[in-house]
Structures are given as structure tokens and as C-alpha cells.
Coordinates of N, CA and C in Angstrom, one line a residue:
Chain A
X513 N 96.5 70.5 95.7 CA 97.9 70.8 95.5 C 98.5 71.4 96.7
X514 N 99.6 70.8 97.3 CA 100.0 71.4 98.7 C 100.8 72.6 98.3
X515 N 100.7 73.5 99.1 CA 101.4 74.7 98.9 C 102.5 75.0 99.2
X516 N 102.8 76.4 99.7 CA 104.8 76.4 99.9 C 104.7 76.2 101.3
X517 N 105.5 75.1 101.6 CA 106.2 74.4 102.7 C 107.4 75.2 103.6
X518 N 107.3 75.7 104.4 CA 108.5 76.6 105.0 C 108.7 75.5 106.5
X519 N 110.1 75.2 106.7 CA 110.5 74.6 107.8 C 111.7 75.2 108.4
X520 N 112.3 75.4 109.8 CA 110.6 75.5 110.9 C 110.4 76.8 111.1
X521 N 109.1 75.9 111.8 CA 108.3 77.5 112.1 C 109.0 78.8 112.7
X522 N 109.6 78.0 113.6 CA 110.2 79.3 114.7 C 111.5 78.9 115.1
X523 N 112.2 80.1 115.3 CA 113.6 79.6 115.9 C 114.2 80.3 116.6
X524 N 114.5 79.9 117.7 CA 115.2 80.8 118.6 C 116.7 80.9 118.4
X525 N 117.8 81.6 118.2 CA 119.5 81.7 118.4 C 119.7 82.4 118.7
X526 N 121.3 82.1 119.0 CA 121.9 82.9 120.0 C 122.7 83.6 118.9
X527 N 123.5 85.0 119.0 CA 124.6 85.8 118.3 C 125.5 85.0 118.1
X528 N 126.4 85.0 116.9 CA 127.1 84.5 116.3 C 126.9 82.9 115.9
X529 N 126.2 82.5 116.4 CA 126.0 81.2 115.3 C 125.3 81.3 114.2
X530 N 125.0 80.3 113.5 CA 124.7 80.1 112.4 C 123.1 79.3 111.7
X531 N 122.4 79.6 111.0 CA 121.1 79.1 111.0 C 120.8 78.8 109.4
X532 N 120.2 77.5 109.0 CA 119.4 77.3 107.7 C 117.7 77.0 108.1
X533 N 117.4 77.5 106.4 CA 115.7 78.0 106.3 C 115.4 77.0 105.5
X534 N 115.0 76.4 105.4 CA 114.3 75.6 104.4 C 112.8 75.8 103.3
X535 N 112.7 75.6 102.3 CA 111.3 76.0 101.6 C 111.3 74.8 100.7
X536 N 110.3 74.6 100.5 CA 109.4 73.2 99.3 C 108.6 74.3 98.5
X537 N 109.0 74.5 97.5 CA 108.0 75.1 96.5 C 106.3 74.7 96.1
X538 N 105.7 75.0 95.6 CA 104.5 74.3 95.2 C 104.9 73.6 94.1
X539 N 104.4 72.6 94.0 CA 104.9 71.4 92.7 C 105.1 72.2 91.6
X540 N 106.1 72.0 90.7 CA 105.6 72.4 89.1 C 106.4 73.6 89.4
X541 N 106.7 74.5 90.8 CA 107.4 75.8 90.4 C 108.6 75.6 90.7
X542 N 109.5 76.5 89.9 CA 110.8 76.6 89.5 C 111.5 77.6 90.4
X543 N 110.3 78.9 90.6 CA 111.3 79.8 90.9 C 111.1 80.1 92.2
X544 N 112.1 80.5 93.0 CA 111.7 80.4 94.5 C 112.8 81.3 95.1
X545 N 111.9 82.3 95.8 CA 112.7 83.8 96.3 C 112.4 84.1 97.7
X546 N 113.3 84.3 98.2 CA 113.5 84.5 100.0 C 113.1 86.5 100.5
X547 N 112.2 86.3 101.6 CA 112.4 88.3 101.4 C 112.3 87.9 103.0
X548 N 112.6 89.0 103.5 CA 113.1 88.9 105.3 C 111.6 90.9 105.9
X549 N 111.1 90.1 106.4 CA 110.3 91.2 106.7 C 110.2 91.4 108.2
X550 N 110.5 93.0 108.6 CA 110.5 93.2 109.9 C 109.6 94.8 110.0
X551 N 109.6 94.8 110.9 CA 108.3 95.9 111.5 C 108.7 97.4 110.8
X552 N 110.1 97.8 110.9 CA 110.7 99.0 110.7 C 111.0 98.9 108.9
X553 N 111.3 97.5 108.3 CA 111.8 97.3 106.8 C 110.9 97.0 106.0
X554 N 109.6 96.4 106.3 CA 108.5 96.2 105.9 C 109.7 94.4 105.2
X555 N 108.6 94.1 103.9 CA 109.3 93.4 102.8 C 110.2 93.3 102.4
X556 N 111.8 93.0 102.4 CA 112.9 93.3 101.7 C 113.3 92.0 100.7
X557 N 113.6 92.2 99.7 CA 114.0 90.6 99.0 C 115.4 90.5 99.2
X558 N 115.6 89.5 99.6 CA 117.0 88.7 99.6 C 117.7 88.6 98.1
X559 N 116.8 87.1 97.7 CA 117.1 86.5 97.0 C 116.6 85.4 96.2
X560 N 116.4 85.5 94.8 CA 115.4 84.4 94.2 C 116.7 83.5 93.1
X561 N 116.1 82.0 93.5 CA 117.0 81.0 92.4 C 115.7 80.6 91.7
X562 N 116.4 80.1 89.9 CA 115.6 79.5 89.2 C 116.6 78.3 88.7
X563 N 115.7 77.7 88.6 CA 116.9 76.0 87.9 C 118.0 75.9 88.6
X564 N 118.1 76.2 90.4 CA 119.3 76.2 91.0 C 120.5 77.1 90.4
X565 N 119.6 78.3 89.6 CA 120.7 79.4 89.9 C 120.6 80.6 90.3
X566 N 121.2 81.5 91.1 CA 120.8 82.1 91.2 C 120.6 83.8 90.7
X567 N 119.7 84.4 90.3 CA 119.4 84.9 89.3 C 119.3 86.4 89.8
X568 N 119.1 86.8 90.9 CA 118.8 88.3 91.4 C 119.1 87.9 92.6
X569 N 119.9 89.5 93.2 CA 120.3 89.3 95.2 C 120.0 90.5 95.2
X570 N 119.3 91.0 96.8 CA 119.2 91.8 97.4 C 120.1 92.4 97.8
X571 N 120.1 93.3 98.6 CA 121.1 94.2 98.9 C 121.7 93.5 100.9
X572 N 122.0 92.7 100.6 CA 122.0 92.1 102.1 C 123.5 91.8 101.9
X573 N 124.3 91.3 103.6 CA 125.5 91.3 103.3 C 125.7 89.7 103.3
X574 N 126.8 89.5 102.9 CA 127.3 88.4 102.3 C 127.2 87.3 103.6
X575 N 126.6 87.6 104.6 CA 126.3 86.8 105.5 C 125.1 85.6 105.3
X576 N 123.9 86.2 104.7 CA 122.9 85.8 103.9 C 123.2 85.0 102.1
X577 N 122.8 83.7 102.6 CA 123.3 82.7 101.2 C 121.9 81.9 101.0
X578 N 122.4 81.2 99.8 CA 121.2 80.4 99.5 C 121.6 79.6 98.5
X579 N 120.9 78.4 98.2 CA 120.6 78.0 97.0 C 119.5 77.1 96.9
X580 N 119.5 76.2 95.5 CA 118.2 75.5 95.2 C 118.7 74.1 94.7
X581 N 117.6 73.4 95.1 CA 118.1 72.2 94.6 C 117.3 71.5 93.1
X582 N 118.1 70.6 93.1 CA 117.7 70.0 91.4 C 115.7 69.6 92.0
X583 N 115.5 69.7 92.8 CA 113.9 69.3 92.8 C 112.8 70.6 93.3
X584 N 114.1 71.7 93.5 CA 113.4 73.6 93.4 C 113.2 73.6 94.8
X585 N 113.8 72.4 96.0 CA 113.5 73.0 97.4 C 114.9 73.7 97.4
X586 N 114.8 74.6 98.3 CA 115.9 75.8 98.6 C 115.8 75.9 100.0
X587 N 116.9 76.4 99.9 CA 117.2 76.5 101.7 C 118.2 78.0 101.4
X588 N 118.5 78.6 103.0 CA 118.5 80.0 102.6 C 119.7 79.7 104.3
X589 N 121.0 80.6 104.1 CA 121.4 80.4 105.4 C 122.2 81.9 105.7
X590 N 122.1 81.9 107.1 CA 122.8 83.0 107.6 C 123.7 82.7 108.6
X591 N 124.8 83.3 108.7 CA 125.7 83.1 109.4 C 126.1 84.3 110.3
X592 N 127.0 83.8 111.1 CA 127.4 85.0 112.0 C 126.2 85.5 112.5
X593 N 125.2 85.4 113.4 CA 124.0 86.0 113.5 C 123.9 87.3 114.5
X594 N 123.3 87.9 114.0 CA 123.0 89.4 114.6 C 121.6 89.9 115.4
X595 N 121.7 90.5 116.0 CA 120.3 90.9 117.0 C 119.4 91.1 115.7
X596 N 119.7 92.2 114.4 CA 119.3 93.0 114.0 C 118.7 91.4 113.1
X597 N 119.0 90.0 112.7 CA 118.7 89.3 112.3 C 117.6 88.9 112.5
X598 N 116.8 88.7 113.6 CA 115.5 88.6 113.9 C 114.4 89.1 113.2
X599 N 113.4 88.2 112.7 CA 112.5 88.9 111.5 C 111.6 87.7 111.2
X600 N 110.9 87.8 110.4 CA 110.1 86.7 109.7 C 110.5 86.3 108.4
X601 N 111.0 85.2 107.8 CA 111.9 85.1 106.9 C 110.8 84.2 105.7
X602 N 110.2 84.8 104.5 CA 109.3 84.4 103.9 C 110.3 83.6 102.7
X603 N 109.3 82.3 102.0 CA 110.0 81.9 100.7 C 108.5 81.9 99.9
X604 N 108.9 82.4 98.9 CA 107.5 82.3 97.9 C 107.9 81.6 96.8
X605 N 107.0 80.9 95.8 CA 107.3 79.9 94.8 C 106.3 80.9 93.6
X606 N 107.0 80.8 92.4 CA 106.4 81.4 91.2 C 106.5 79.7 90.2
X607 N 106.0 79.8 89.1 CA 105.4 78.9 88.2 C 107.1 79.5 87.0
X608 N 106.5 81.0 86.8 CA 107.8 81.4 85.7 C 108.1 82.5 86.5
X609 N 108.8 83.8 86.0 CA 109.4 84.6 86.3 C 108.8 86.0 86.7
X610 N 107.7 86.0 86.2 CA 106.7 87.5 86.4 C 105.2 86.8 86.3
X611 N 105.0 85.4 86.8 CA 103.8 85.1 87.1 C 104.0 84.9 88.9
X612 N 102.2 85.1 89.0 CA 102.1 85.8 90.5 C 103.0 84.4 91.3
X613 N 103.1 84.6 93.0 CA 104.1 84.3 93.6 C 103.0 84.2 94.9
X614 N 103.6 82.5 95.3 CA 102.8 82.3 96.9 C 103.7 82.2 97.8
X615 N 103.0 83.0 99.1 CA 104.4 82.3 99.9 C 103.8 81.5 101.1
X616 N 105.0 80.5 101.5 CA 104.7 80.1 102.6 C 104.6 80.8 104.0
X617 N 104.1 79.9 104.8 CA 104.2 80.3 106.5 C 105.3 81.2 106.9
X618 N 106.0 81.0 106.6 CA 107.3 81.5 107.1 C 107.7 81.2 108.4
X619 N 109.4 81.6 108.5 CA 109.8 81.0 109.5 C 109.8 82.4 110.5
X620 N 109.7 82.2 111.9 CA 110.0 83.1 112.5 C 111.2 83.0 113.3
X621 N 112.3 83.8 113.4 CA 113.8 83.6 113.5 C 114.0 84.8 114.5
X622 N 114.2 84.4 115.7 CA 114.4 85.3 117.4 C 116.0 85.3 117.4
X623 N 116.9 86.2 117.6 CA 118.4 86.1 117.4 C 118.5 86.5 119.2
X624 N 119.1 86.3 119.4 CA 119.2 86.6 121.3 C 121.0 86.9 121.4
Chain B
X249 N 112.9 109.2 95.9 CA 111.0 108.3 95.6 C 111.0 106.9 95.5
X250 N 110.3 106.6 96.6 CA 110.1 105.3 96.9 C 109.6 104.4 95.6
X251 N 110.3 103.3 95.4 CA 109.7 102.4 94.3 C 108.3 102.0 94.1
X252 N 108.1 101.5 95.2 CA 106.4 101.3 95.4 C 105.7 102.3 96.7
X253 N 104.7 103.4 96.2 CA 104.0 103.9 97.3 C 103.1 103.4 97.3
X254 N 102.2 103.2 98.5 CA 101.0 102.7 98.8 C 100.6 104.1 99.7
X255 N 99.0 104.2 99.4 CA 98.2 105.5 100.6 C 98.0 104.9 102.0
X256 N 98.6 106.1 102.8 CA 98.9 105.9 103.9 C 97.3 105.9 104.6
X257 N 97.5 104.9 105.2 CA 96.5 103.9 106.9 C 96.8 105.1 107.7
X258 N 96.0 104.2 108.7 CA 95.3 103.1 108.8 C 93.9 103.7 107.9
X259 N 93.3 102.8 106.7 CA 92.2 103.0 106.7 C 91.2 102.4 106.9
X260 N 89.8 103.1 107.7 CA 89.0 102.6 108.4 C 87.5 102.7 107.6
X261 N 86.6 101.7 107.2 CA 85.5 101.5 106.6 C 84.2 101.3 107.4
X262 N 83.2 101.3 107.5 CA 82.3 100.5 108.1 C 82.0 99.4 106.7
X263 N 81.8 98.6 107.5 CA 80.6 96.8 107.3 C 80.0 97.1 106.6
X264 N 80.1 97.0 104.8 CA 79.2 96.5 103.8 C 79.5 97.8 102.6
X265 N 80.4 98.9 103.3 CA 81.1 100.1 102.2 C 82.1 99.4 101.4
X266 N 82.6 100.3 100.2 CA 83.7 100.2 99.7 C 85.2 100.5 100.0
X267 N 86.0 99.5 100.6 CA 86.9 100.1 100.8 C 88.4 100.2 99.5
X268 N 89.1 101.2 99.5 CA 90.1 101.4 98.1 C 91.2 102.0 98.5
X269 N 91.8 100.8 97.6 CA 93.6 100.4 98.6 C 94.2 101.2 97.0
X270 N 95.1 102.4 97.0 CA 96.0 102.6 96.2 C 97.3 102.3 96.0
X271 N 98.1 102.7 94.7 CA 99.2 102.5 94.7 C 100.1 102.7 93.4
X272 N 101.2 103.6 93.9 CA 102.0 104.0 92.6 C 103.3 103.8 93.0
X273 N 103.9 103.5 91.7 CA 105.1 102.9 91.3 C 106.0 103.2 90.3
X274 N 107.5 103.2 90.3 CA 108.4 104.1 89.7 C 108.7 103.8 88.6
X275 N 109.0 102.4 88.4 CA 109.5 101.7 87.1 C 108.7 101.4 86.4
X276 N 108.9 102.0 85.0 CA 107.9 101.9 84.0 C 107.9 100.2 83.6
X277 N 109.2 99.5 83.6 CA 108.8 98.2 83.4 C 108.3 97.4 83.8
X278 N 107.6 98.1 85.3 CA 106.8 97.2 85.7 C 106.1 96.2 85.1
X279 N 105.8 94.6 85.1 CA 105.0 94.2 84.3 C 104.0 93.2 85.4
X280 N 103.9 93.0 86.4 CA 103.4 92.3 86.8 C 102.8 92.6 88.2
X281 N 101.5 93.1 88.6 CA 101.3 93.7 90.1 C 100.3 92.8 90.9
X282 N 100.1 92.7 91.9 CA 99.7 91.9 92.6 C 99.2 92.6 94.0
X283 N 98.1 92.2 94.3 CA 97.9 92.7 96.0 C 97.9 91.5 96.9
X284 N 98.4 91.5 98.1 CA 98.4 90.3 99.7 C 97.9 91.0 100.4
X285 N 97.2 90.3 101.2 CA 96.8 90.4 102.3 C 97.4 89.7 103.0
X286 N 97.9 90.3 104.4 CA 98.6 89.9 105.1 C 97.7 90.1 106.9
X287 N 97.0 88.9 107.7 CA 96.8 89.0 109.0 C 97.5 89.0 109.7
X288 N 98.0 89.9 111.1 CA 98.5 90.0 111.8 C 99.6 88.8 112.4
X289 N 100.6 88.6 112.1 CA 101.4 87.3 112.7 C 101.3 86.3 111.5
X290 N 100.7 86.5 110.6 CA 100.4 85.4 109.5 C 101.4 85.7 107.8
X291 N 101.5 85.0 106.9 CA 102.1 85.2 105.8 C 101.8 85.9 104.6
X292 N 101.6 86.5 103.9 CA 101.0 87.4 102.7 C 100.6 86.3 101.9
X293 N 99.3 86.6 102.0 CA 98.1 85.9 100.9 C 97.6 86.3 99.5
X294 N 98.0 85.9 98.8 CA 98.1 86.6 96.9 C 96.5 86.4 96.9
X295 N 95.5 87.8 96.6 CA 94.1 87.9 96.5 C 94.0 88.1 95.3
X296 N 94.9 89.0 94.3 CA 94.4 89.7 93.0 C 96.0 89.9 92.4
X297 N 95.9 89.7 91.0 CA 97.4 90.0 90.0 C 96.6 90.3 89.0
X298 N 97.1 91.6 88.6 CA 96.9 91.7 87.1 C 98.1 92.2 86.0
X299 N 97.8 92.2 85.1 CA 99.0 91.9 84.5 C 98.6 93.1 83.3
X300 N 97.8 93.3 82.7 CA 96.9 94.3 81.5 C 96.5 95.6 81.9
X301 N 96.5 96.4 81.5 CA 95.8 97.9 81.7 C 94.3 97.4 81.9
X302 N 93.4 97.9 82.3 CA 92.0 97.8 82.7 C 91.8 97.5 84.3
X303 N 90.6 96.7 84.5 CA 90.3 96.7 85.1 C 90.0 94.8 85.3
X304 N 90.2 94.5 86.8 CA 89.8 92.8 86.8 C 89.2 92.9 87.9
X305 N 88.3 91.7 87.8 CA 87.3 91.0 88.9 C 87.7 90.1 89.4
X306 N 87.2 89.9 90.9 CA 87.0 88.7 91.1 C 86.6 88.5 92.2
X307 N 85.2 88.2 92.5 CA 84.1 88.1 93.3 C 84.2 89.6 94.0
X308 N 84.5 90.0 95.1 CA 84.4 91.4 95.8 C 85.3 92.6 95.5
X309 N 86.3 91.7 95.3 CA 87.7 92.5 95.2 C 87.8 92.7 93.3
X310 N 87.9 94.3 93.2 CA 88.6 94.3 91.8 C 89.7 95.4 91.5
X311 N 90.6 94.8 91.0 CA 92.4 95.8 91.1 C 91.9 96.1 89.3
X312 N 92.7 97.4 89.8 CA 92.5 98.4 88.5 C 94.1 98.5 88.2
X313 N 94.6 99.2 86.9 CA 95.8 99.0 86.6 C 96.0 99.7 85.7
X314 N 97.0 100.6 85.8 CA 97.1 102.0 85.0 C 98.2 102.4 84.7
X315 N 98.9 101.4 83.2 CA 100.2 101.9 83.9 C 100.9 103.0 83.1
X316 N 100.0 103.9 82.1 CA 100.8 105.3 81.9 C 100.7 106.1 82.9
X317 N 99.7 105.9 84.0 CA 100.0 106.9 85.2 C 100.6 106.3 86.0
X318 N 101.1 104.4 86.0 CA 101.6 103.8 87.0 C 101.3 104.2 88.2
X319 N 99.7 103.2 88.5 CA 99.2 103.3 89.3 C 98.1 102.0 89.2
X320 N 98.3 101.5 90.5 CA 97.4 100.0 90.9 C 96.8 100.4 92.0
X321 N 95.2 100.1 91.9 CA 94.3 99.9 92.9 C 93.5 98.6 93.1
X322 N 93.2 98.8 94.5 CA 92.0 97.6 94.9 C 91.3 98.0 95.0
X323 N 90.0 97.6 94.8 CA 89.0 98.1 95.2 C 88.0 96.7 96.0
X324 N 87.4 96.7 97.1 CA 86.9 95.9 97.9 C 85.7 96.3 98.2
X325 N 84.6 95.4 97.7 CA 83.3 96.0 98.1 C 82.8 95.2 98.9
X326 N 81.4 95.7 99.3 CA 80.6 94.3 100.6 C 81.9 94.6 101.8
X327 N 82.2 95.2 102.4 CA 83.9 95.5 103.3 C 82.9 94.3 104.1
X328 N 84.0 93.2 104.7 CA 83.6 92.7 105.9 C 84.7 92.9 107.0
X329 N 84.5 92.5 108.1 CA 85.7 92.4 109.5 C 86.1 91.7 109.5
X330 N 86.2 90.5 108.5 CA 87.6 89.7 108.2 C 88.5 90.4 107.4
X331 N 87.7 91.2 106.2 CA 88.8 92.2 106.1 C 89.8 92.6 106.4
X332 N 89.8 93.1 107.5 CA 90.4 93.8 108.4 C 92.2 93.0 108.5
X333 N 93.0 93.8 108.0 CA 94.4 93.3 107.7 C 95.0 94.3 106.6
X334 N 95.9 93.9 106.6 CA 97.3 95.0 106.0 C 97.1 94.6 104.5
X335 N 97.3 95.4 104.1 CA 96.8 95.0 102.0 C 98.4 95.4 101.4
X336 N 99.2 94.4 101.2 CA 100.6 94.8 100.4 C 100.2 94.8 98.8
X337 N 100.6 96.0 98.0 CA 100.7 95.8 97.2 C 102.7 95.5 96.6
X338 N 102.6 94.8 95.4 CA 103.5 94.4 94.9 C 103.7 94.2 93.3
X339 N 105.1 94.2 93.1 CA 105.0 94.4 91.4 C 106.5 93.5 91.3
X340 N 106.7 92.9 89.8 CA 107.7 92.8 89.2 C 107.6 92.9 88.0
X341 N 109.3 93.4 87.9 CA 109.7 94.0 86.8 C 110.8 93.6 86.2
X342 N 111.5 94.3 85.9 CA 112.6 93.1 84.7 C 113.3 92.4 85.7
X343 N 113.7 92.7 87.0 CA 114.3 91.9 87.8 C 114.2 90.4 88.3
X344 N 114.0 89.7 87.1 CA 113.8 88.6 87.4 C 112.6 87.9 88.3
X345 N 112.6 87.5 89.2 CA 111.7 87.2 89.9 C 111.4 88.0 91.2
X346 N 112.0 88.6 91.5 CA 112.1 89.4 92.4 C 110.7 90.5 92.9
X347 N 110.1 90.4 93.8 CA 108.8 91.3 94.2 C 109.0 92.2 94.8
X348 N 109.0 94.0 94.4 CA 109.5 94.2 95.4 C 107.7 95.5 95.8
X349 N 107.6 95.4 97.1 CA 106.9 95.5 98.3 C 106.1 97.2 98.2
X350 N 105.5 97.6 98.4 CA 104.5 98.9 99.3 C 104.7 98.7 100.6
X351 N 104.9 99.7 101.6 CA 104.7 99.8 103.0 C 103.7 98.8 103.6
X352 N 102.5 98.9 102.8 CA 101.5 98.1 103.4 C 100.6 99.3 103.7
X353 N 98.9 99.0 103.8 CA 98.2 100.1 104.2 C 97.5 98.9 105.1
X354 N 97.0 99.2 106.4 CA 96.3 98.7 106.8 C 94.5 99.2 107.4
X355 N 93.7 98.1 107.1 CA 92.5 98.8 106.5 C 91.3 97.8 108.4
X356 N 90.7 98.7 108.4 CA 90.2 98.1 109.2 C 88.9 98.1 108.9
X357 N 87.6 97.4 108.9 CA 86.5 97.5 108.6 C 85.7 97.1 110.0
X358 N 84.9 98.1 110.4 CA 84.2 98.1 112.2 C 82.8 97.7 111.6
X359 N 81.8 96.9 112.5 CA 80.6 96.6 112.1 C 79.5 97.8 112.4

């Protein structure tokens, strides 16, 4: 069973443009939640969709969006980009709601 | 008071001791906890979830779960130097799907 798919790996941008994340869930999961981790923040959750809706948001500014598609891949975007945006941007896939949660590779995202 | 505390690192084991990752947490509705392991530059790796009061196995690693004191441990026996990496603990709770995080303790095991 292939696991959670995160594309791409790495990304370099510049301030003020704009960037999407992509995630493939593991087959069969539904629910799929974005968390942005950096050295100083540790873990933070963004945002999780289930059946392409979206069901719980972090505390992030409205710069940070997302959604999910009818087949549970999600893509996650940020706009207006910020130095402070650079981080490793994880998507993890759950089965239901409070069953355990994998994540992918993640992407690593350099804002310059 | 932080939602999720984890005991503060770095902690250091020798090769073939027990090493024991704690952790307490605020919301009683917690209903779901989990520990990762996370390698340096690498993704969080789901090792152990338990979901019940007691105690679970599985192979080296066993997380303990206690939640009128709300409180989740690992416990890691045989310690090897692959070991060696940051142990997140994690929980969810009515919040939907949402995981939210421990600091991380990071554990090193020296031969």
C-alpha cells in the first residue's frame, strides 16, 4: 500500500509570490490535515479536510488555504509569501477522524 | 499551560537500557494519543497509538496511558543508536482531525 505522497520535495521562492503543496493520501483515507513545522514552532496544524470539507483551521492568517478533492488528494496554498513562511510543510492522511494519522515526506519550502 | 507537555531533553541512554519518553496533557477529551519519531531532516513516523487506559506493546516500544492523570508514556527497551531521534508525542481530541504536538524530546542512545 503506497503511502502519503507529498509533491515537491523542495522549494525555493521569492517574497510575495505565491506557492501550492500538494498531498495524495494513502488509499482508502478520507481525512487529510496540513501542519507547518519550524525549529522555533515545533508542529502547528493549519488545517484538516474530510469529504472535501473543510472541518477544523488553525490559527494561521488567511493567507494559508486549502482544499480536497473528490478522490481526498488536497493541495494546500499560500499566498503573498513571507520570509517567516519557510518551514517544512507536512500532510498526513487518517482512515476516520481520531484514528492514528501518517504523514508524508513533506515539502521543504525556502521563502527568500 | 501548554496543551501538550513532553519531559524536557535531550535525553541520553546507553545501548541496550530503558529509555522513557513522557507526557501530559490538558484536555480531558483527549481521546486518541500517539508517539513519532521524527530523524533529523526527515518526516514524523507513527511508532505507537493507543487509544484505552492501560498499557500496549509492541515489540520494544510500549506506551502507557493514563488518562485520569492525563498522562502518556513510551517506554523503549533494548535502547539502540538508531534510536536516537526526537520522539513527538501527540493526541486528538474532539477537534476533528486535528493532532496537536509536544515540543518533542530528543533522546540519544551512545553505544
Amino acid at each position: 500500500k503506497a503511502g502519503v505522497t507529498q509533491t515537491p520535495r523542495y522549494l525555493i521562492k521569492t517574497r510575495g509570490q505565491q506557492v501550492t503543496l500538494s498531498c495524495s493520501p494513502i488509499s482508502g483515507h478520507r481525512s487529510v490535515s496540513w501542519y507547518q513545522q519550524t525549529p522555533g514552532q515545533g508542529l502547528q496544524f493549519l488545517f484538516e479536510y474530510f469529504s472535501e470539507t473543510q472541518r477544523n483551521k488553525g490559527n494561521f492568517p488567511g493567507r494559508f488555504s486549502g482544499r480536497q478533492f473528490s478522490n481526498s488528494r488536497s493541495e494546500m496554498n499560500v499566498s503573498t509569501l513571507e520570509l517567516g513562511d519557510s518551514a517544512l510543510y507536512l500532510c498526513a492522511s487518517s482512515a476516520l477522524m481520531n484514528t492514528e494519522a501518517f504523514f508524508g515526506q513533506g515539502t521543504r519550502l525556502t521563502v527568500v | 499551560q501548554k496543551e501538550v507537555e513532553q519531559n524536557s531533553g535531550p535525553l541520553s541512554v546507553p545501548e541496550g537500557a530503558i529509555a522513557s519518553l513522557n507526557c501530559t496533557y490538558s484536555d480531558r477529551g483527549s481521546q486518541s494519543f500517539f508517539w513519532y519519531r521524527q530523524y533529523s531532516g526527515k518526516s514524523p513516523e507513527l511508532i505507537m497509538f493507543i487509544y484505552s487506559n492501560g498499557d500496549k506493546e509492541d515489540g520494544r516500544f510500549t506506551a502507557q496511558l493514563n488518562k485520569a492523570s492525563q498522562y502518556v508514556s513510551l517506554l523503549i527497551r533494548d535502547s539502540q543508536p538508531s534510536d536516537s531521534a526526537t520522539y513527538l508525542c501527540a493526541l486528538k481530541g474532539t477537534s476533528y482531525g486535528k493532532l496537536t504536538f509536544g515540543q518533542g524530546t530528543i533522546l540519544t542512545v551512545h553505544p
